[in-house]
Amino acid sequence: MYEDETGYKKGEVQKRKIVETEIFSVDERIKIISEIFAITEKGTEEST
């Protein structure tokens, strides 16, 4: 593997991982999950 003077190796994939966290209350989590189930159920009903 080729390596230049800066130490970069050709073919090496350089990745940065960005992680953001959100704080949700229990009520907000329940609401979000309920909405997800409603959307998936609607999609299931339309496909049959």
PDB file of C-alpha atoms in Angstrom:
ATOM      1  CA  MET A   1       0.000   0.000   0.000  1.00  0.00           C
ATOM      2  CA  TYR A   2       1.344   3.418  -0.969  1.00  0.00           C
ATOM      3  CA  GLU A   3       1.909   5.967   1.817  1.00  0.00           C
ATOM      4  CA  ASP A   4       2.720   9.629   1.121  1.00  0.00           C
ATOM      5  CA  GLU A   5       4.738  12.009   3.288  1.00  0.00           C
ATOM      6  CA  THR A   6       1.668  13.078   5.306  1.00  0.00           C
ATOM      7  CA  GLY A   7       0.996   9.507   6.405  1.00  0.00           C
ATOM      8  CA  TYR A   8      -2.118   9.116   4.238  1.00  0.00           C
ATOM      9  CA  LYS A   9      -2.323   5.594   2.889  1.00  0.00           C
ATOM     10  CA  LYS A  10      -3.785   5.233  -0.580  1.00  0.00           C
ATOM     11  CA  GLY A  11      -6.885   3.083  -0.477  1.00  0.00           C
ATOM     12  CA  GLU A  12      -7.484   3.809   3.190  1.00  0.00           C
ATOM     13  CA  VAL A  13     -10.994   5.059   3.898  1.00  0.00           C
ATOM     14  CA  GLN A  14     -11.081   7.904   6.357  1.00  0.00           C
ATOM     15  CA  LYS A  15     -14.429   8.251   8.148  1.00  0.00           C
ATOM     16  CA  ARG A  16     -15.720  10.594  10.799  1.00  0.00           C
ATOM     17  CA  LYS A  17     -18.591   9.478  12.921  1.00  0.00           C
ATOM     18  CA  ILE A  18     -20.951  12.197  14.096  1.00  0.00           C
ATOM     19  CA  VAL A  19     -23.386  11.222  16.809  1.00  0.00           C
ATOM     20  CA  GLU A  20     -26.025  13.533  18.177  1.00  0.00           C
ATOM     21  CA  THR A  21     -28.292  12.503  21.004  1.00  0.00           C
ATOM     22  CA  GLU A  22     -31.721  13.839  21.849  1.00  0.00           C
ATOM     23  CA  ILE A  23     -33.351  13.654  25.236  1.00  0.00           C
ATOM     24  CA  PHE A  24     -37.030  12.667  25.035  1.00  0.00           C
ATOM     25  CA  SER A  25     -39.441  12.258  27.898  1.00  0.00           C
ATOM     26  CA  VAL A  26     -41.325   8.972  28.261  1.00  0.00           C
ATOM     27  CA  ASP A  27     -44.497  10.620  26.938  1.00  0.00           C
ATOM     28  CA  GLU A  28     -42.651  11.927  23.873  1.00  0.00           C
ATOM     29  CA  ARG A  29     -41.194   8.469  23.209  1.00  0.00           C
ATOM     30  CA  ILE A  30     -44.621   6.830  23.453  1.00  0.00           C
ATOM     31  CA  LYS A  31     -46.074   9.423  21.060  1.00  0.00           C
ATOM     32  CA  ILE A  32     -43.270   8.873  18.519  1.00  0.00           C
ATOM     33  CA  ILE A  33     -43.589   5.082  18.675  1.00  0.00           C
ATOM     34  CA  SER A  34     -47.386   5.308  18.353  1.00  0.00           C
ATOM     35  CA  GLU A  35     -47.019   7.473  15.250  1.00  0.00           C
ATOM     36  CA  ILE A  36     -44.567   4.994  13.731  1.00  0.00           C
ATOM     37  CA  PHE A  37     -47.004   2.116  14.335  1.00  0.00           C
ATOM     38  CA  ALA A  38     -49.863   4.157  12.834  1.00  0.00           C
ATOM     39  CA  ILE A  39     -47.833   4.830   9.682  1.00  0.00           C
ATOM     40  CA  THR A  40     -46.747   1.194   9.302  1.00  0.00           C
ATOM     41  CA  GLU A  41     -50.272  -0.081   9.889  1.00  0.00           C
ATOM     42  CA  LYS A  42     -51.626   2.343   7.285  1.00  0.00           C
ATOM     43  CA  GLY A  43     -49.052   1.073   4.777  1.00  0.00           C
ATOM     44  CA  THR A  44     -49.997  -2.546   5.515  1.00  0.00           C
ATOM     45  CA  GLU A  45     -53.713  -1.871   5.026  1.00  0.00           C
ATOM     46  CA  GLU A  46     -53.152  -0.102   1.699  1.00  0.00           C
ATOM     47  CA  SER A  47     -51.065  -2.954   0.285  1.00  0.00           C
ATOM     48  CA  THR A  48     -53.727  -5.635   0.895  1.00  0.00           C
TER      49      THR A  48
END
